[in-house]
Structure formats: structure tokens, C-alpha cells
PDB file of C-alpha atoms in Angstrom:
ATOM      1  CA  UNK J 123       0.000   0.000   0.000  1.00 48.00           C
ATOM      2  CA  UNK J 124       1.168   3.233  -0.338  1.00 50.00           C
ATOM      3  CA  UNK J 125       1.176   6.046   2.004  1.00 53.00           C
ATOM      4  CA  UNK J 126       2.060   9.829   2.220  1.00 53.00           C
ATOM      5  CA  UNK J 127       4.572  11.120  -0.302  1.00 58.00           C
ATOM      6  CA  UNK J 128       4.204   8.102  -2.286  1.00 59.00           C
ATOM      7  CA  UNK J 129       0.923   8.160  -2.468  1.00 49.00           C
ATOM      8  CA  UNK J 130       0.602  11.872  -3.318  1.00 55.00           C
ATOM      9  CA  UNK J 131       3.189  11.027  -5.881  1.00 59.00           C
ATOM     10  CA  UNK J 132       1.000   8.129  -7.455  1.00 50.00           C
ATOM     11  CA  UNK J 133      -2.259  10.411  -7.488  1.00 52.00           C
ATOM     12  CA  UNK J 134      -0.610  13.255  -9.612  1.00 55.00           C
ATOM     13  CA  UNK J 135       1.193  11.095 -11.399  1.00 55.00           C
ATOM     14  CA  UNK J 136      -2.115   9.006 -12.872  1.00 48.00           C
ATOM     15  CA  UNK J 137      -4.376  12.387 -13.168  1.00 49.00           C
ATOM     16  CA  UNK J 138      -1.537  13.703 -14.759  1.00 49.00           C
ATOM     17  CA  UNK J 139      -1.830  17.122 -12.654  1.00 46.00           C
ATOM     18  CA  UNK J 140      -0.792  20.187 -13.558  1.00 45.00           C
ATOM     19  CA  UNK J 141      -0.030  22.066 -10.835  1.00 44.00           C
ATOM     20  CA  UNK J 142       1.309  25.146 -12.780  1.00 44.00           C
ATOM     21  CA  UNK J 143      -2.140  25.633 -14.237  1.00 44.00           C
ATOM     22  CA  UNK J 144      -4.220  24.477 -11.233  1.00 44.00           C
ATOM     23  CA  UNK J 145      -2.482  27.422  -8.972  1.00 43.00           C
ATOM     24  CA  UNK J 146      -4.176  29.368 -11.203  1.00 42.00           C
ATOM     25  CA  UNK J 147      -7.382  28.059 -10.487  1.00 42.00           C
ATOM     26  CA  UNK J 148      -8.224  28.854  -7.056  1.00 40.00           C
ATOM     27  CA  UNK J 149     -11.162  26.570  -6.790  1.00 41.00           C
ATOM     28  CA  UNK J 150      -8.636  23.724  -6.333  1.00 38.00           C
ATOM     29  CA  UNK J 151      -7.246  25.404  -3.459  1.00 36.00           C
ATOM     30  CA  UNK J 152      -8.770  25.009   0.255  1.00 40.00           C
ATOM     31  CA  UNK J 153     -10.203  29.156   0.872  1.00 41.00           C
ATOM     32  CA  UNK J 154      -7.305  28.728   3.566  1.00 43.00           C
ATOM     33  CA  UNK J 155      -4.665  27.993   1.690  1.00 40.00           C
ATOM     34  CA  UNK J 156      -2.310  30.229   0.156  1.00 41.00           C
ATOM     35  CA  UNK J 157      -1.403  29.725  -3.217  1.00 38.00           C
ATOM     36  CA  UNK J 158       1.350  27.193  -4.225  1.00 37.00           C
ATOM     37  CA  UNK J 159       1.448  26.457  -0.265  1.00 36.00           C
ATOM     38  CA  UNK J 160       1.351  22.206   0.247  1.00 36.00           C
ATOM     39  CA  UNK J 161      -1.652  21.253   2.502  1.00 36.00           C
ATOM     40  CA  UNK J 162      -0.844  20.276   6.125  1.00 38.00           C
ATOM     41  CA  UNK J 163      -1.308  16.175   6.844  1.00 37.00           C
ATOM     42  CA  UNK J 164      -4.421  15.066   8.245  1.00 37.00           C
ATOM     43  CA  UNK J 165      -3.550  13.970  11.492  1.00 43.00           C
ATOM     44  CA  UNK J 166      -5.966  11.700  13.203  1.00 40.00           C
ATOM     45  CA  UNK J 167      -7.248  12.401  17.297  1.00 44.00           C
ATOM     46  CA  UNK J 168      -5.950  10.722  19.960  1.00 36.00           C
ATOM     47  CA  UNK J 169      -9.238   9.580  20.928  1.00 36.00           C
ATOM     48  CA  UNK J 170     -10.298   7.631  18.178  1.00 44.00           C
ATOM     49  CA  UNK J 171     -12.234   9.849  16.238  1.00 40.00           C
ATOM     50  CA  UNK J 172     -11.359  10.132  12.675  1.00 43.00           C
ATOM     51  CA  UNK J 173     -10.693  13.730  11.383  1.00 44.00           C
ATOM     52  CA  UNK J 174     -13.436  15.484  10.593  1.00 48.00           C
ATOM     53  CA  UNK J 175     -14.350  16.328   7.026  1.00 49.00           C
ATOM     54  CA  UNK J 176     -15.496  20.266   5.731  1.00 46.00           C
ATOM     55  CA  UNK J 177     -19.106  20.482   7.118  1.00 51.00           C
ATOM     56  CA  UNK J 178     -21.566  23.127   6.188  1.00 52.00           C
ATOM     57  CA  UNK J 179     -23.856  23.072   9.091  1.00 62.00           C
ATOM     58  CA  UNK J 180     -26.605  23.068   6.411  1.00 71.00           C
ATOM     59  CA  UNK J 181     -28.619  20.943   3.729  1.00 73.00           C
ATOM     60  CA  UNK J 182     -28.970  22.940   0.933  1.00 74.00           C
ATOM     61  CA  UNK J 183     -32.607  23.081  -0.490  1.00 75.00           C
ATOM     62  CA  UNK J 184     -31.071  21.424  -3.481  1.00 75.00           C
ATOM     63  CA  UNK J 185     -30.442  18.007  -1.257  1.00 78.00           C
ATOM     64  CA  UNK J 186     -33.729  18.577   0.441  1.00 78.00           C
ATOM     65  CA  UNK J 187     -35.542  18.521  -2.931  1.00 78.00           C
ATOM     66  CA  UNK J 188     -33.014  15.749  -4.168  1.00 77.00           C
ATOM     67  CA  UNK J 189     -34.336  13.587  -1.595  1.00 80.00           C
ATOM     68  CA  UNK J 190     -37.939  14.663  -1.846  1.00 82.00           C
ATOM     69  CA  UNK J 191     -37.687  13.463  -5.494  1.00 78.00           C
ATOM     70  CA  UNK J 192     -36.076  10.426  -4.665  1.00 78.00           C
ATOM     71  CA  UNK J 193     -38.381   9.377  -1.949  1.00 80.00           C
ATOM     72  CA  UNK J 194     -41.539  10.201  -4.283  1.00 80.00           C
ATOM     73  CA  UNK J 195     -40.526   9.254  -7.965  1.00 79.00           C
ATOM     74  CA  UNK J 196     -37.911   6.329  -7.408  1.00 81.00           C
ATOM     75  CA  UNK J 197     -40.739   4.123  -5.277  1.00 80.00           C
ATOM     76  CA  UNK J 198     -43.589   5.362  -7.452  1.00 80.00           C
ATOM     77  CA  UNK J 199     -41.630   4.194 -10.288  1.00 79.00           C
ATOM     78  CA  UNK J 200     -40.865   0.260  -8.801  1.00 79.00           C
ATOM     79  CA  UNK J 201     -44.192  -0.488  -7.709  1.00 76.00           C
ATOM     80  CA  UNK J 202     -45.434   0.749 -11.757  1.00 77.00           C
ATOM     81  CA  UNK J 203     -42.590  -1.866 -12.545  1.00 75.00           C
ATOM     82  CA  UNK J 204     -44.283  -4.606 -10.559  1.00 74.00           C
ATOM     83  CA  UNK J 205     -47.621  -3.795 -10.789  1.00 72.00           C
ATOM     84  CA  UNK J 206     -48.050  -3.411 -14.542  1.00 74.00           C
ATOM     85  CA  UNK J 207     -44.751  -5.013 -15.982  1.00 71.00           C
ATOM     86  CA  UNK J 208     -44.585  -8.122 -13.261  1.00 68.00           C
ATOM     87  CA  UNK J 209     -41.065  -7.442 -12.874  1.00 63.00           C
ATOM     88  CA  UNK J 210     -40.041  -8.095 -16.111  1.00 72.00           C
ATOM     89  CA  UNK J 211     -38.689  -5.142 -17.287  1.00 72.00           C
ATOM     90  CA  UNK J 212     -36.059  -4.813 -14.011  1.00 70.00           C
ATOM     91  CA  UNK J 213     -33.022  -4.058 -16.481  1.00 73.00           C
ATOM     92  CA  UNK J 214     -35.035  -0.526 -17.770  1.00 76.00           C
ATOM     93  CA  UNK J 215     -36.033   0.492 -14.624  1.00 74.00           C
ATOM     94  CA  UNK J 216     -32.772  -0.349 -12.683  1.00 79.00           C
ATOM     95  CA  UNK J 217     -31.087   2.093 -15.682  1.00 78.00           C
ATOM     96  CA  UNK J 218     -33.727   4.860 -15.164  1.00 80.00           C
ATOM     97  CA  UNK J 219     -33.096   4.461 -11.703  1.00 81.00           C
ATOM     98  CA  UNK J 220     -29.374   5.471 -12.544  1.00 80.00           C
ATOM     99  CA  UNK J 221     -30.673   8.236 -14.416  1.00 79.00           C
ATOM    100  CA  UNK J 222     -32.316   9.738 -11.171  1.00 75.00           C
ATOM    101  CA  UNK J 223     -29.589   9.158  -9.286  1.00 76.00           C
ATOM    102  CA  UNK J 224     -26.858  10.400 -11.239  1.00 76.00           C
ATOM    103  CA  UNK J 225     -29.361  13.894 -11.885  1.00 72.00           C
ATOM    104  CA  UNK J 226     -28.639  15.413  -7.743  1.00 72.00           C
ATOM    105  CA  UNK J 227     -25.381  14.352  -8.190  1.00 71.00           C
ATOM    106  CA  UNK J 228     -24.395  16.975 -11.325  1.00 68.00           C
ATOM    107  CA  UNK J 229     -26.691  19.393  -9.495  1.00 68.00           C
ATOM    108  CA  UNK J 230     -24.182  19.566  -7.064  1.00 63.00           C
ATOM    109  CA  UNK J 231     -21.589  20.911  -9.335  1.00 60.00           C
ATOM    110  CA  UNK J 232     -23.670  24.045  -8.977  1.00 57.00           C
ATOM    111  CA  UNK J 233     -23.602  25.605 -12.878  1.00 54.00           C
ATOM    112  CA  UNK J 234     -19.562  23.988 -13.436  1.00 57.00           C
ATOM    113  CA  UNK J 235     -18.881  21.096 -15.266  1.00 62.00           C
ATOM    114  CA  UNK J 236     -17.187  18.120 -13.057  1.00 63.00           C
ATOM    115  CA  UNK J 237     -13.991  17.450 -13.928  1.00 68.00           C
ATOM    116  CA  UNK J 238     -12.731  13.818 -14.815  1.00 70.00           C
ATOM    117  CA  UNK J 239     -10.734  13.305 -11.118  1.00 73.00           C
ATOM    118  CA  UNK J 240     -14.245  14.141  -9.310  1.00 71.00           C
ATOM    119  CA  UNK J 241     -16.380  11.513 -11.464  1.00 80.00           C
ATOM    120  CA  UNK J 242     -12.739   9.308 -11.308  1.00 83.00           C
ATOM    121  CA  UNK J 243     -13.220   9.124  -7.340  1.00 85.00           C
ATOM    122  CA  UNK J 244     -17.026   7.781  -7.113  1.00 86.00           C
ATOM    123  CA  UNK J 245     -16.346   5.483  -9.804  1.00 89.00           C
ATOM    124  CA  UNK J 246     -13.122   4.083  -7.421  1.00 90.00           C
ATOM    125  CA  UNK J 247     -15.834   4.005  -4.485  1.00 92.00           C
ATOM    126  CA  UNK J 248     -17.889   2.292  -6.645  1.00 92.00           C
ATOM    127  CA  UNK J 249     -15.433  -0.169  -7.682  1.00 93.00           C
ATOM    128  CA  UNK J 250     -14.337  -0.409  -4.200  1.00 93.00           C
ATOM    129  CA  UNK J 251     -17.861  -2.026  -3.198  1.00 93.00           C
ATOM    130  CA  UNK J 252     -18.583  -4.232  -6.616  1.00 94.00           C
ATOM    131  CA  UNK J 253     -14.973  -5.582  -5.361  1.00 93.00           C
ATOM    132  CA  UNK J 254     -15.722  -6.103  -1.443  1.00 92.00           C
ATOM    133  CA  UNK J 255     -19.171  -8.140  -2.496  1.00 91.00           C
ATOM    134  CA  UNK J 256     -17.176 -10.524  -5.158  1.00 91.00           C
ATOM    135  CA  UNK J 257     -14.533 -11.263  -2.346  1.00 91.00           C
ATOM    136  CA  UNK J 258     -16.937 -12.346   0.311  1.00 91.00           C
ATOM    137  CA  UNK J 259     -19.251 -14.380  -2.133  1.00 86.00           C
ATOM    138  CA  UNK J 260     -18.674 -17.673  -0.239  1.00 88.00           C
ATOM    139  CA  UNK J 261     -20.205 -15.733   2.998  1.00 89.00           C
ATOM    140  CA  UNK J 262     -24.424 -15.295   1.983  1.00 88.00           C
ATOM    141  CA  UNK J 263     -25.503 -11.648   3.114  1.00 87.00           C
ATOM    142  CA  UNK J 264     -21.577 -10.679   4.644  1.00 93.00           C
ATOM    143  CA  UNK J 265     -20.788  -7.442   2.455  1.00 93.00           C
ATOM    144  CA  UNK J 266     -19.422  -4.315   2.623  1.00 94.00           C
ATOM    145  CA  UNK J 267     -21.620  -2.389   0.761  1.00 94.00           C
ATOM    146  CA  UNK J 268     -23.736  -0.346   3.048  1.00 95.00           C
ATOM    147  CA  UNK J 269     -20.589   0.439   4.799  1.00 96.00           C
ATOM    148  CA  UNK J 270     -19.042   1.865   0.974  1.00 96.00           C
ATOM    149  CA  UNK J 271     -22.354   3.782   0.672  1.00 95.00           C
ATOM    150  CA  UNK J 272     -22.232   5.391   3.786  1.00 96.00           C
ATOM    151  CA  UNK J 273     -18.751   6.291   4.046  1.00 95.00           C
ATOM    152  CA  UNK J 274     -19.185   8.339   0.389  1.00 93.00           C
ATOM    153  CA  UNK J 275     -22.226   9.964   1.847  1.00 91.00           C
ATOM    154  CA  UNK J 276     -20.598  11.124   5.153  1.00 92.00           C
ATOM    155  CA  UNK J 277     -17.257  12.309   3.120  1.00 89.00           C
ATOM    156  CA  UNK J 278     -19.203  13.163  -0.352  1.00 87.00           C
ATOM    157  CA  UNK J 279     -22.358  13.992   0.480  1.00 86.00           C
ATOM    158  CA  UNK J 280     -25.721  12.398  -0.181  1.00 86.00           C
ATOM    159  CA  UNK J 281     -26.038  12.385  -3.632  1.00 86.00           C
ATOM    160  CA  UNK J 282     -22.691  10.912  -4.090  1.00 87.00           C
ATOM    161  CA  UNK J 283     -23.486   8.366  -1.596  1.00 90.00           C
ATOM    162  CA  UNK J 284     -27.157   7.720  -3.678  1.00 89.00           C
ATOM    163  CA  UNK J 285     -25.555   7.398  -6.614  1.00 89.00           C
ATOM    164  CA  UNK J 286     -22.291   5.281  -5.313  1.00 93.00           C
ATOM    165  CA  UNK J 287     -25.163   2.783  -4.285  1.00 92.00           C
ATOM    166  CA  UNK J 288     -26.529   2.428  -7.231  1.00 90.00           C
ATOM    167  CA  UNK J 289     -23.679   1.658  -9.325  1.00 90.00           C
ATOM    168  CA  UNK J 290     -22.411  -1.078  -6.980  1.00 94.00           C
ATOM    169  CA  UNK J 291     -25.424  -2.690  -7.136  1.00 92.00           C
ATOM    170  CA  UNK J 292     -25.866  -2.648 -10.893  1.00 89.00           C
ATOM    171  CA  UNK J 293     -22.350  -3.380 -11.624  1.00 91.00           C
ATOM    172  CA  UNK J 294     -22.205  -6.583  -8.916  1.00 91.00           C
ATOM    173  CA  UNK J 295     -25.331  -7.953  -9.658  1.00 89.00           C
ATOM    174  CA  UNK J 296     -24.203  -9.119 -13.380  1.00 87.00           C
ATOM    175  CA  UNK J 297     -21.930 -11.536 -11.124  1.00 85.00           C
ATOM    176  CA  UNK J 298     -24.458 -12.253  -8.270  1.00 81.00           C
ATOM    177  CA  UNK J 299     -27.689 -11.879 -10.781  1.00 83.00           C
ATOM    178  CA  UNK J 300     -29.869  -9.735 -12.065  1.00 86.00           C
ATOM    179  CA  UNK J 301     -33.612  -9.720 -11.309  1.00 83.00           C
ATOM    180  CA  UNK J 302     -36.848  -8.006 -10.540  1.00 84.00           C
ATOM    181  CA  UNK J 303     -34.977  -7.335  -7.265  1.00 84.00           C
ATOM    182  CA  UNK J 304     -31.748  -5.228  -8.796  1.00 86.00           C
ATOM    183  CA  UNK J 305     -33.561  -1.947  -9.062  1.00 87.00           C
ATOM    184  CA  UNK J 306     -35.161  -2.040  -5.278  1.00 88.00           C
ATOM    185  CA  UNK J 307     -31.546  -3.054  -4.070  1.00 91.00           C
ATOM    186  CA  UNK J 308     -30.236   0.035  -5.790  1.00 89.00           C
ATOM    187  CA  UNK J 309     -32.705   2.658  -4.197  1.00 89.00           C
ATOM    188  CA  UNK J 310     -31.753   0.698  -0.924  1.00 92.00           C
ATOM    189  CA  UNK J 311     -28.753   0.901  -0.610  1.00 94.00           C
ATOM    190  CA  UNK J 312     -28.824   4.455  -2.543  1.00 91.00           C
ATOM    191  CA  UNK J 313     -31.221   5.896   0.539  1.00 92.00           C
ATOM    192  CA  UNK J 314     -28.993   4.402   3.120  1.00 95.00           C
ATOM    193  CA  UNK J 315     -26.065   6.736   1.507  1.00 93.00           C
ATOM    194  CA  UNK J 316     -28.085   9.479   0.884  1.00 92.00           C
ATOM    195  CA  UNK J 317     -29.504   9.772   4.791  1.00 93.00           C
ATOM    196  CA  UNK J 318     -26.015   9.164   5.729  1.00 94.00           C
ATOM    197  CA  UNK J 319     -25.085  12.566   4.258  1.00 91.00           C
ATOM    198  CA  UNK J 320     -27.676  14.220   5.293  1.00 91.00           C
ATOM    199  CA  UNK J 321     -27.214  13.194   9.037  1.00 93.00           C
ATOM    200  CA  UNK J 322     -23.883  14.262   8.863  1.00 92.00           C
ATOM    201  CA  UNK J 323     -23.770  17.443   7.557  1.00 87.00           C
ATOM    202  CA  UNK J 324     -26.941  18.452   9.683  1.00 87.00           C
ATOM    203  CA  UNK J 325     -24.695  17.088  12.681  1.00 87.00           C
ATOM    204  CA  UNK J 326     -27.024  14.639  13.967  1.00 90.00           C
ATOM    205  CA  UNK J 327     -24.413  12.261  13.306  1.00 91.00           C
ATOM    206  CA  UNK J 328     -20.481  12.684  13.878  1.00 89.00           C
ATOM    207  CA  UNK J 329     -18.017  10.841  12.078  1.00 88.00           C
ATOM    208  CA  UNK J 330     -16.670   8.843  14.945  1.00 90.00           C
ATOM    209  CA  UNK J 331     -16.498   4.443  15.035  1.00 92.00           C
ATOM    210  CA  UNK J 332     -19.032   4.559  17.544  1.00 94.00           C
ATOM    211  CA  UNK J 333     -21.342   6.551  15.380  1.00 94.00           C
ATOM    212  CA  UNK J 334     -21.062   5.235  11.764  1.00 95.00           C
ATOM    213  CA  UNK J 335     -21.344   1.651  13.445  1.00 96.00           C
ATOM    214  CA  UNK J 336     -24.621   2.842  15.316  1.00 96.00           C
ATOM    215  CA  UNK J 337     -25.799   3.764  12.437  1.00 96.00           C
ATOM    216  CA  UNK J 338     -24.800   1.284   9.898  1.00 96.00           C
ATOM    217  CA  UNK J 339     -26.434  -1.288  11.845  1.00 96.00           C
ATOM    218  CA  UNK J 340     -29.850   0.666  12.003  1.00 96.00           C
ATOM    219  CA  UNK J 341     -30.158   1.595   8.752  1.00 95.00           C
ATOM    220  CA  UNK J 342     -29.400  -1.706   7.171  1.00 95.00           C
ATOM    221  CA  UNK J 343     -31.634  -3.352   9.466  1.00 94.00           C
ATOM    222  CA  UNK J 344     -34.950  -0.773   8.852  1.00 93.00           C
ATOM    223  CA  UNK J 345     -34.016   0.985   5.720  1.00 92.00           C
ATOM    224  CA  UNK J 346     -32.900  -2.659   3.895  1.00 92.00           C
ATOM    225  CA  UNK J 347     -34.716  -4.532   5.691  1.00 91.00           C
ATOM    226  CA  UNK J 348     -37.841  -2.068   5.470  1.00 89.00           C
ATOM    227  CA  UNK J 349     -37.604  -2.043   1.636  1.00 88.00           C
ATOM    228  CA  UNK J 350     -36.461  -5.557   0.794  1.00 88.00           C
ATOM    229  CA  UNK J 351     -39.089  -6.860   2.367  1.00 88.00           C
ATOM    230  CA  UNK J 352     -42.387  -5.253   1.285  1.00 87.00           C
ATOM    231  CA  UNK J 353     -40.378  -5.866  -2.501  1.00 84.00           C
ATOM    232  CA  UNK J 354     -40.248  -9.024  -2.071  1.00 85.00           C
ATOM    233  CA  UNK J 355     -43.703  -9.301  -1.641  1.00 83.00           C
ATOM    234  CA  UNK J 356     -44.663  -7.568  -4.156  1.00 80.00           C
ATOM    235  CA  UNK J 357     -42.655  -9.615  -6.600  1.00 80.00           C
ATOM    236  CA  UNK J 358     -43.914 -12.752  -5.384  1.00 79.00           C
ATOM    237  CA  UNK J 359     -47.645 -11.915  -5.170  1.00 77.00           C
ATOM    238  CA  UNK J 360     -48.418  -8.670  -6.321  1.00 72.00           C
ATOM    239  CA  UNK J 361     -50.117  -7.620  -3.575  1.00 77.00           C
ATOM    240  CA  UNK J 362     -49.071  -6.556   0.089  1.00 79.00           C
ATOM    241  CA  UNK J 363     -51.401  -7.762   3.219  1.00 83.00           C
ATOM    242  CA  UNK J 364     -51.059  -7.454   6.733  1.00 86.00           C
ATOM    243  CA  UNK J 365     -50.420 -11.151   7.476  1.00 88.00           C
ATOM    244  CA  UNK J 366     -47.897 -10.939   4.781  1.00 86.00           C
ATOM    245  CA  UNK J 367     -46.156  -8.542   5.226  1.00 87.00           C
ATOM    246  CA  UNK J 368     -45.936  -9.437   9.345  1.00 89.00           C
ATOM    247  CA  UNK J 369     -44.452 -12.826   8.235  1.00 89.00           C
ATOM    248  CA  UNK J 370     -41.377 -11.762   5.414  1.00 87.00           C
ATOM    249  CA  UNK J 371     -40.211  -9.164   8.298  1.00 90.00           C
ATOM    250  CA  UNK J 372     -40.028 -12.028  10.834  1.00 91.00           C
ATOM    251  CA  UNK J 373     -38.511 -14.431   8.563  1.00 89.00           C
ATOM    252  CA  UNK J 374     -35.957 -11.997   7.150  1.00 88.00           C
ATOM    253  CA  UNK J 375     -34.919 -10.351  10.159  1.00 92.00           C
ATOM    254  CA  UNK J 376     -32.366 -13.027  10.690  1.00 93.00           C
ATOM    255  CA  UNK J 377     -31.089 -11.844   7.030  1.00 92.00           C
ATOM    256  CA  UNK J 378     -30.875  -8.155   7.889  1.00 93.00           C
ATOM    257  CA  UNK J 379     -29.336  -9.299  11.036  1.00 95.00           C
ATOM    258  CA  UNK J 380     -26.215 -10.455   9.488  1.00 94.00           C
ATOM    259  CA  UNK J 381     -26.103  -7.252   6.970  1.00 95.00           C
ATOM    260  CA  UNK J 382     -26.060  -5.344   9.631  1.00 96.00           C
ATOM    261  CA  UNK J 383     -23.649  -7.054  11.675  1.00 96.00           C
ATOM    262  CA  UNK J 384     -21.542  -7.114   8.500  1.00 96.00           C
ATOM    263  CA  UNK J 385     -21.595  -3.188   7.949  1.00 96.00           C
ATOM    264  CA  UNK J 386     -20.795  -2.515  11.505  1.00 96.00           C
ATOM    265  CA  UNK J 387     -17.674  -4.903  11.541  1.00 96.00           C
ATOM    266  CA  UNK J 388     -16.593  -2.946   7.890  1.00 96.00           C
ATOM    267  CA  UNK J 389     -17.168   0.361   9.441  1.00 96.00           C
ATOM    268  CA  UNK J 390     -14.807  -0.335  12.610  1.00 95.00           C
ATOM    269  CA  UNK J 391     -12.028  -1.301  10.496  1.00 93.00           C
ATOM    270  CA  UNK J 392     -13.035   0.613   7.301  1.00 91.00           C
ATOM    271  CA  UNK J 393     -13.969   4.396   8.199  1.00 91.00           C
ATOM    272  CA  UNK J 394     -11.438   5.435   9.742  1.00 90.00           C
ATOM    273  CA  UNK J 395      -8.498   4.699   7.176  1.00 91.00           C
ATOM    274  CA  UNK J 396     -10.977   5.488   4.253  1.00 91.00           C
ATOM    275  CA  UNK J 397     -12.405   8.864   6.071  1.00 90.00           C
ATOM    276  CA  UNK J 398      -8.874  10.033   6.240  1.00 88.00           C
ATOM    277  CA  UNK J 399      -7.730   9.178   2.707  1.00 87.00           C
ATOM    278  CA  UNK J 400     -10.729   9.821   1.218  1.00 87.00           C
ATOM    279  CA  UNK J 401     -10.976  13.736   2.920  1.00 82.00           C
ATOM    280  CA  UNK J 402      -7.126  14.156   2.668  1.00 81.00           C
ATOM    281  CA  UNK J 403      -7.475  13.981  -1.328  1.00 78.00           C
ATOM    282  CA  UNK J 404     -10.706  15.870  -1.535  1.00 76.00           C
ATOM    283  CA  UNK J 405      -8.850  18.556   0.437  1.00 74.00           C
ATOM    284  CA  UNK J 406      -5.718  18.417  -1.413  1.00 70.00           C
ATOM    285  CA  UNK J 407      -7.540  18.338  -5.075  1.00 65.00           C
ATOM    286  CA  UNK J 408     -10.573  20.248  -3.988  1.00 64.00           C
ATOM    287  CA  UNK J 409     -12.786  17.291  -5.306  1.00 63.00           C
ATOM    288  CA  UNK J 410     -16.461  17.892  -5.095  1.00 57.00           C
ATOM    289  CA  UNK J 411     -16.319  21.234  -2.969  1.00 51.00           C
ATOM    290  CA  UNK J 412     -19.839  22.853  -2.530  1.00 47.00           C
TER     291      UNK J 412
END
């Protein structure tokens, strides 16, 4: 692995940076920062809690309306897959899902185009969590990909952490199998990134172990869980009853018990080397800076 110099070294070698031209620019540059000045290290606290990425204090009304539109249009849109297509169509849908999920994410670019090493980052993160699921394929329902999601949301934001989902999903499923299932997966694990970012730049939730684990395990448990399940239904029978309903919870709780077990053991030993990498870069190459 490489670390510090080297790895600063590898990064502008690959983009290819040009740090003559990006002095220039000073939208690389941290408002802080003087220019041609080398950032400081990120330096972790003695306590355990990982450094703390940039936080607003506030959800833009862009985000708010993001997530409105996700919460109203994405579901809307599955159930019209079940209910008229049977499921049949999953492929379509799980693209137009991508569509609505890659939209808040270019809104966030605020009227300037993204540049390659900002897209190049949430495809890695991506990557990252298509590769995690293939190497724990011999352990059912063991994967880090809530813990992926959420880390992108808390460092990125939640569109990044939406759309991060969504990919990782689509891309691993043409290993584990595609289905009716692949596009509610994707707005899963998409909403679990998404409320991630919100919760942390609101402040509700800190970027701490303690905290991400807390909340890893809760929101795979109810936010999977709560999805999955009522999908599942409706794939199998079309319809959604009481009796139903009351029985997949109780019979897949034991599932979304090991998911979220799973995310909570990635997210000790993931977030904190991830968090700082992951914030040192975006600090150092202004990636993705609202």
C-alpha cells in the first residue's frame, strides 16, 4: 500500500496534474490555503475519532428537494414496474433508476462542469464495493456495501453516496444476478447513503467508530430490511397484506441481522483509514467542494 509522499506522488502522477495551471485556479485550493502552499497532513485524534471532514452546518434546499424526489418518484416508479410489468422489465427500470440518481449528483456541481478526477473518485468508491461483495461471495448476506455507501455519503455527500449505491449494485449484480430485485436493491442501498449525508452534515451524526457503526447497523436493518421486504412481496404476489407482510419481516430479520452485523464490523475497520484518505485527497484536489 502506499502512504504519504508516495501516495501523493501516485495520485498526480495518474491524473496527470498540472499544478502550474491548477495554482491558477483557485477553486482547487482550500479558501485557507495560500497559493502554491502544500496542505498540512491530516492527522488523526488521539481519541479515536477520525478527522473530521469540511461540514456546512446546512442541507442545501437542493439536497432537500433531491431527496424529496427520490423518496416520491424512485418508489412510485418500482411499484409501476411490478404492478403493470410483473417485474419483467427490471433491467429498464434499474437504468432509469441510474438516471435519477446520477441527476442530484451533477446538481451539485452548482452551474460547473465536473472534472474527470471528481467523477474518477465515485467510480473508485464504486469499484471499491462491486470488489468487497465478489470477495466475500462464499459468505451469503456478509458485504461491505452499506458500509461503501455510507462512508461516500458522510465524506461526499448524499447524492454521491445515492448514486455510489446504485452503481455497486448494478455493476455486482451481473456476477451475483440480475432480477426483478436489482432496481429495489439500488434505491436501498442508494437511501442508506443518501440519509447518511444528510445526518452528517446536519450534525445529527459525527463521524466517529461509535457513530457510523450505530448507524450502519440501524439503517441496514430498517431501511434494507424495510424495503427488501415489502419488494419481495410484491414480486412474489403482487399484492401486500397485513399477514404478509408481518411474516417476510419475521422471517428476514435473521437476514438483515447479518447485513447489519456485516456493515458494523466494515465500518470499525473501514472508516477510519478510508475517512482520512478519502478527505485528505478531496482537500488536497478540492474534489467535489460545494
Amino acid at each position: 500500500m502506499l502512504a504519504g509522499e508516495s501516495l501523493d506522488q501516485f495520485i498526480d502522477t495518474y491524473w496527470e496534474w498540472d499544478r502550474a495551471k491548477e495554482a491558477q485556479d483557485d477553486r482547487f485550493l482550500h479558501p485557507d490555503t495560500k497559493s502554491g502552499e502544500e496542505l498540512e497532513e491530516y492527522r488523526l485524534k488521539e481519541d479515536g475519532v477520525i478527522v473530521e471532514p469540511i461540514r456546512r452546518g446546512k442541507v442545501s434546499r437542493r439536497t432537500w428537494i433531491a431527496l424529496l424526489i427520490m423518496l416520491i418518484t424512485v418508489p412510485l416508479m418500482l411499484y409501476l414496474s411490478v404492478k403493470f410489468f410483473h417485474g419483467k422489465k427490471y433491467m429498464r427500470f434499474s437504468l432509469l433508476v441510474v438516471f435519477f440518481a446520477m441527476a442530484p449528483f451533477f446538481m451539485a456541481f452548482e452551474g460547473r462542469k465536473p472534472q474527470a478526477r471528481e467523477i474518477m473518485v465515485i467510480a473508485v468508491l464504486a469499484a471499491i464495493g462491486v470488489a468487497g461483495r465478489a470477495a466475500f461471495y462464499m459468505i451469503p448476506h456478509f458485504k461491505p456495501i452499506a458500509a461503501v455507501v455510507i462512508l461516500t455519503g458522510v465524506s461526499f455527500g448524499g447524492e454521491a453516496g445515492f448514486l455510489v449505491g446504485c452503481f455497486i449494485i448494478l455493476v455486482s449484480n451481473m456476477f451475483a444476478g440480475h432480477g426483478p430485485w436489482t432496481p429495489w436493491q439500488m434505491f436501498s442501498y442508494g437511501m442508506i447513503g443518501f440519509l447518511a449525508g444528510i445526518l452528517y452534515q446536519k450534525g445529527i451524526m459525527k463521524a466517529s467508530r461509535v457513530q457510523l457503526c450505530i448507524y450502519g447497523f440501524l439503517s441496514v436493518f430498517f431501511i434494507f430490511g424495510g424495503i427488501m421486504n415489502p419488494a419481495s412481496i410484491l414480486m412474489t404476489y403482487g399484492r401486500i397484506t397485513k399477514m404478509s407482510l408481518l411474516a417476510h419481516y419475521i422471517s428476514g430479520a435473521p437476514v438483515d441481522m447479518v447485513q447489519a452485523t456485516a456493515t458494523v464490523i466494515f465500518l470499525w475497520f473501514m472508516s477510519r483509514p478510508m475517512l482520512e484518505k478519502l478527505e485528505r485527497i478531496k482537500k488536497k484536489y478540492g474534489l467535489i467542494q460545494r
